[in-house]
């Protein structure tokens, strides 16, 4: 069974940093793109970043470019999101999931809460 477990969230002051981890299992990690998505209260879910296991290409949303960095450790089947220069508007629940342009994967977990104070 596909499992994705997020961790690393917390409370941080504006300008601070956090590193989120997405530990995965149940699929061939290198064959899939893994994305980080976030959802603020009352708002829709948006893609923050994704990383391709096939060719290593990355995507960053405009709101996080230059501040966030996605990476993966194939030996640990884990994807990371290094979040620097955090802003209050980054406050959201962050989820990881398989990402595809042709299929909506439904492996959403509980996510990890990131709260950035002013």
PDB file of C-alpha atoms in Angstrom:
ATOM      1  CA  UNK A   1       0.000   0.000   0.000  1.00  0.00           C
ATOM      2  CA  UNK A   2       1.248   3.467  -0.884  1.00  0.00           C
ATOM      3  CA  UNK A   3       2.110   5.475   2.180  1.00  0.00           C
ATOM      4  CA  UNK A   4       3.367   9.024   2.484  1.00  0.00           C
ATOM      5  CA  UNK A   5       4.070  10.523   5.885  1.00  0.00           C
ATOM      6  CA  UNK A   6       4.878  14.192   6.353  1.00  0.00           C
ATOM      7  CA  UNK A   7       6.866  15.605   9.231  1.00  0.00           C
ATOM      8  CA  UNK A   8       8.934  18.619  10.188  1.00  0.00           C
ATOM      9  CA  UNK A   9       6.310  21.312  10.513  1.00  0.00           C
ATOM     10  CA  UNK A  10       6.066  23.664  13.420  1.00  0.00           C
ATOM     11  CA  UNK A  11       5.894  27.242  14.575  1.00  0.00           C
ATOM     12  CA  UNK A  12       8.558  29.622  13.322  1.00  0.00           C
ATOM     13  CA  UNK A  13       9.028  33.367  13.206  1.00  0.00           C
ATOM     14  CA  UNK A  14       9.022  35.236   9.921  1.00  0.00           C
ATOM     15  CA  UNK A  15      12.397  34.934   8.253  1.00  0.00           C
ATOM     16  CA  UNK A  16      13.086  31.568   9.817  1.00  0.00           C
ATOM     17  CA  UNK A  17      13.519  28.140   8.269  1.00  0.00           C
ATOM     18  CA  UNK A  18      12.033  24.672   8.434  1.00  0.00           C
ATOM     19  CA  UNK A  19      12.778  21.422   6.652  1.00  0.00           C
ATOM     20  CA  UNK A  20       9.850  19.173   5.866  1.00  0.00           C
ATOM     21  CA  UNK A  21      10.252  15.462   5.219  1.00  0.00           C
ATOM     22  CA  UNK A  22       8.033  13.103   3.241  1.00  0.00           C
ATOM     23  CA  UNK A  23       8.786   9.467   3.972  1.00  0.00           C
ATOM     24  CA  UNK A  24       7.319   7.163   1.341  1.00  0.00           C
ATOM     25  CA  UNK A  25       6.758   3.456   0.823  1.00  0.00           C
ATOM     26  CA  UNK A  26       4.676   1.068  -1.256  1.00  0.00           C
ATOM     27  CA  UNK A  27       5.816   2.109  -4.729  1.00  0.00           C
ATOM     28  CA  UNK A  28       8.921   2.448  -6.861  1.00  0.00           C
ATOM     29  CA  UNK A  29      10.168   5.784  -5.616  1.00  0.00           C
ATOM     30  CA  UNK A  30      12.396   6.576  -8.596  1.00  0.00           C
ATOM     31  CA  UNK A  31       9.539   6.173 -11.096  1.00  0.00           C
ATOM     32  CA  UNK A  32       7.333   8.943  -9.746  1.00  0.00           C
ATOM     33  CA  UNK A  33       7.204  12.659  -9.315  1.00  0.00           C
ATOM     34  CA  UNK A  34       6.558  13.663  -5.721  1.00  0.00           C
ATOM     35  CA  UNK A  35       4.984  17.004  -4.962  1.00  0.00           C
ATOM     36  CA  UNK A  36       4.566  19.226  -1.957  1.00  0.00           C
ATOM     37  CA  UNK A  37       1.149  20.841  -1.726  1.00  0.00           C
ATOM     38  CA  UNK A  38      -0.187  23.282   0.802  1.00  0.00           C
ATOM     39  CA  UNK A  39      -3.581  24.438   1.941  1.00  0.00           C
ATOM     40  CA  UNK A  40      -4.294  27.446   4.099  1.00  0.00           C
ATOM     41  CA  UNK A  41      -7.546  27.666   6.063  1.00  0.00           C
ATOM     42  CA  UNK A  42     -10.443  28.500   3.768  1.00  0.00           C
ATOM     43  CA  UNK A  43      -8.322  28.251   0.649  1.00  0.00           C
ATOM     44  CA  UNK A  44      -7.752  25.657  -2.014  1.00  0.00           C
ATOM     45  CA  UNK A  45      -4.797  23.357  -2.199  1.00  0.00           C
ATOM     46  CA  UNK A  46      -1.880  24.603  -4.277  1.00  0.00           C
ATOM     47  CA  UNK A  47       1.283  22.967  -5.520  1.00  0.00           C
ATOM     48  CA  UNK A  48       4.372  24.444  -3.922  1.00  0.00           C
ATOM     49  CA  UNK A  49       7.029  22.257  -5.500  1.00  0.00           C
ATOM     50  CA  UNK A  50       7.612  18.896  -7.132  1.00  0.00           C
ATOM     51  CA  UNK A  51      10.532  16.696  -8.050  1.00  0.00           C
ATOM     52  CA  UNK A  52      10.718  14.042 -10.761  1.00  0.00           C
ATOM     53  CA  UNK A  53      12.227  10.698  -9.884  1.00  0.00           C
ATOM     54  CA  UNK A  54      12.799   9.907 -13.564  1.00  0.00           C
ATOM     55  CA  UNK A  55      14.883  12.882 -14.668  1.00  0.00           C
ATOM     56  CA  UNK A  56      15.326  15.037 -11.568  1.00  0.00           C
ATOM     57  CA  UNK A  57      13.443  18.020 -12.943  1.00  0.00           C
ATOM     58  CA  UNK A  58      11.892  20.338 -10.406  1.00  0.00           C
ATOM     59  CA  UNK A  59       8.993  22.738 -10.277  1.00  0.00           C
ATOM     60  CA  UNK A  60       8.432  25.656  -7.936  1.00  0.00           C
ATOM     61  CA  UNK A  61       5.373  27.777  -7.559  1.00  0.00           C
ATOM     62  CA  UNK A  62       5.901  31.479  -8.091  1.00  0.00           C
ATOM     63  CA  UNK A  63       5.168  32.223  -4.458  1.00  0.00           C
ATOM     64  CA  UNK A  64       8.048  30.057  -3.205  1.00  0.00           C
ATOM     65  CA  UNK A  65      10.715  30.423  -5.889  1.00  0.00           C
ATOM     66  CA  UNK A  66      14.040  31.464  -4.448  1.00  0.00           C
ATOM     67  CA  UNK A  67      13.023  30.502  -0.926  1.00  0.00           C
ATOM     68  CA  UNK A  68      12.153  26.791  -1.030  1.00  0.00           C
ATOM     69  CA  UNK A  69      14.273  23.909  -2.289  1.00  0.00           C
ATOM     70  CA  UNK A  70      12.999  20.408  -2.986  1.00  0.00           C
ATOM     71  CA  UNK A  71      15.301  17.407  -2.891  1.00  0.00           C
ATOM     72  CA  UNK A  72      15.135  13.653  -2.563  1.00  0.00           C
ATOM     73  CA  UNK A  73      17.129  10.835  -1.036  1.00  0.00           C
ATOM     74  CA  UNK A  74      16.548   7.728  -3.124  1.00  0.00           C
ATOM     75  CA  UNK A  75      18.199   5.483  -0.547  1.00  0.00           C
ATOM     76  CA  UNK A  76      15.615   6.551   2.030  1.00  0.00           C
ATOM     77  CA  UNK A  77      12.639   6.999  -0.330  1.00  0.00           C
ATOM     78  CA  UNK A  78      12.254  10.439   1.194  1.00  0.00           C
ATOM     79  CA  UNK A  79      11.566  13.867  -0.284  1.00  0.00           C
ATOM     80  CA  UNK A  80      12.497  17.041   1.544  1.00  0.00           C
ATOM     81  CA  UNK A  81      11.367  20.622   1.316  1.00  0.00           C
ATOM     82  CA  UNK A  82      13.819  23.145   2.696  1.00  0.00           C
ATOM     83  CA  UNK A  83      11.885  26.294   3.498  1.00  0.00           C
ATOM     84  CA  UNK A  84      13.872  29.476   4.055  1.00  0.00           C
ATOM     85  CA  UNK A  85      12.887  33.104   4.533  1.00  0.00           C
ATOM     86  CA  UNK A  86       9.466  32.026   5.681  1.00  0.00           C
ATOM     87  CA  UNK A  87       6.607  34.489   5.534  1.00  0.00           C
ATOM     88  CA  UNK A  88       3.288  34.538   7.396  1.00  0.00           C
ATOM     89  CA  UNK A  89       1.541  33.785   4.102  1.00  0.00           C
ATOM     90  CA  UNK A  90       3.377  30.443   4.014  1.00  0.00           C
ATOM     91  CA  UNK A  91       1.211  29.325   6.927  1.00  0.00           C
ATOM     92  CA  UNK A  92      -0.652  26.219   5.805  1.00  0.00           C
ATOM     93  CA  UNK A  93      -0.934  22.491   6.164  1.00  0.00           C
ATOM     94  CA  UNK A  94       1.687  20.938   3.907  1.00  0.00           C
ATOM     95  CA  UNK A  95       1.055  17.619   2.190  1.00  0.00           C
ATOM     96  CA  UNK A  96       3.133  15.415  -0.027  1.00  0.00           C
ATOM     97  CA  UNK A  97       1.684  13.207  -2.725  1.00  0.00           C
ATOM     98  CA  UNK A  98       2.467  11.562  -6.016  1.00  0.00           C
ATOM     99  CA  UNK A  99       2.049  14.119  -8.775  1.00  0.00           C
ATOM    100  CA  UNK A 100       0.987  13.585 -12.373  1.00  0.00           C
ATOM    101  CA  UNK A 101      -0.508  15.577 -15.213  1.00  0.00           C
ATOM    102  CA  UNK A 102      -2.678  12.610 -16.202  1.00  0.00           C
ATOM    103  CA  UNK A 103      -3.884  11.184 -12.903  1.00  0.00           C
ATOM    104  CA  UNK A 104      -5.067  12.571  -9.581  1.00  0.00           C
ATOM    105  CA  UNK A 105      -3.525  10.385  -6.918  1.00  0.00           C
ATOM    106  CA  UNK A 106      -5.572  10.072  -3.771  1.00  0.00           C
ATOM    107  CA  UNK A 107      -2.993   9.324  -1.123  1.00  0.00           C
ATOM    108  CA  UNK A 108      -3.511  12.410   0.989  1.00  0.00           C
ATOM    109  CA  UNK A 109      -2.547  12.059   4.624  1.00  0.00           C
ATOM    110  CA  UNK A 110      -2.884  14.378   7.572  1.00  0.00           C
ATOM    111  CA  UNK A 111      -0.090  16.675   6.447  1.00  0.00           C
ATOM    112  CA  UNK A 112       2.139  18.733   8.680  1.00  0.00           C
ATOM    113  CA  UNK A 113       1.231  22.169   9.991  1.00  0.00           C
ATOM    114  CA  UNK A 114       3.523  25.092   9.264  1.00  0.00           C
ATOM    115  CA  UNK A 115       2.769  28.299  11.129  1.00  0.00           C
ATOM    116  CA  UNK A 116       4.802  31.448  10.530  1.00  0.00           C
ATOM    117  CA  UNK A 117       4.340  34.282  12.982  1.00  0.00           C
ATOM    118  CA  UNK A 118       4.946  37.953  12.280  1.00  0.00           C
TER     119      UNK A 118
END
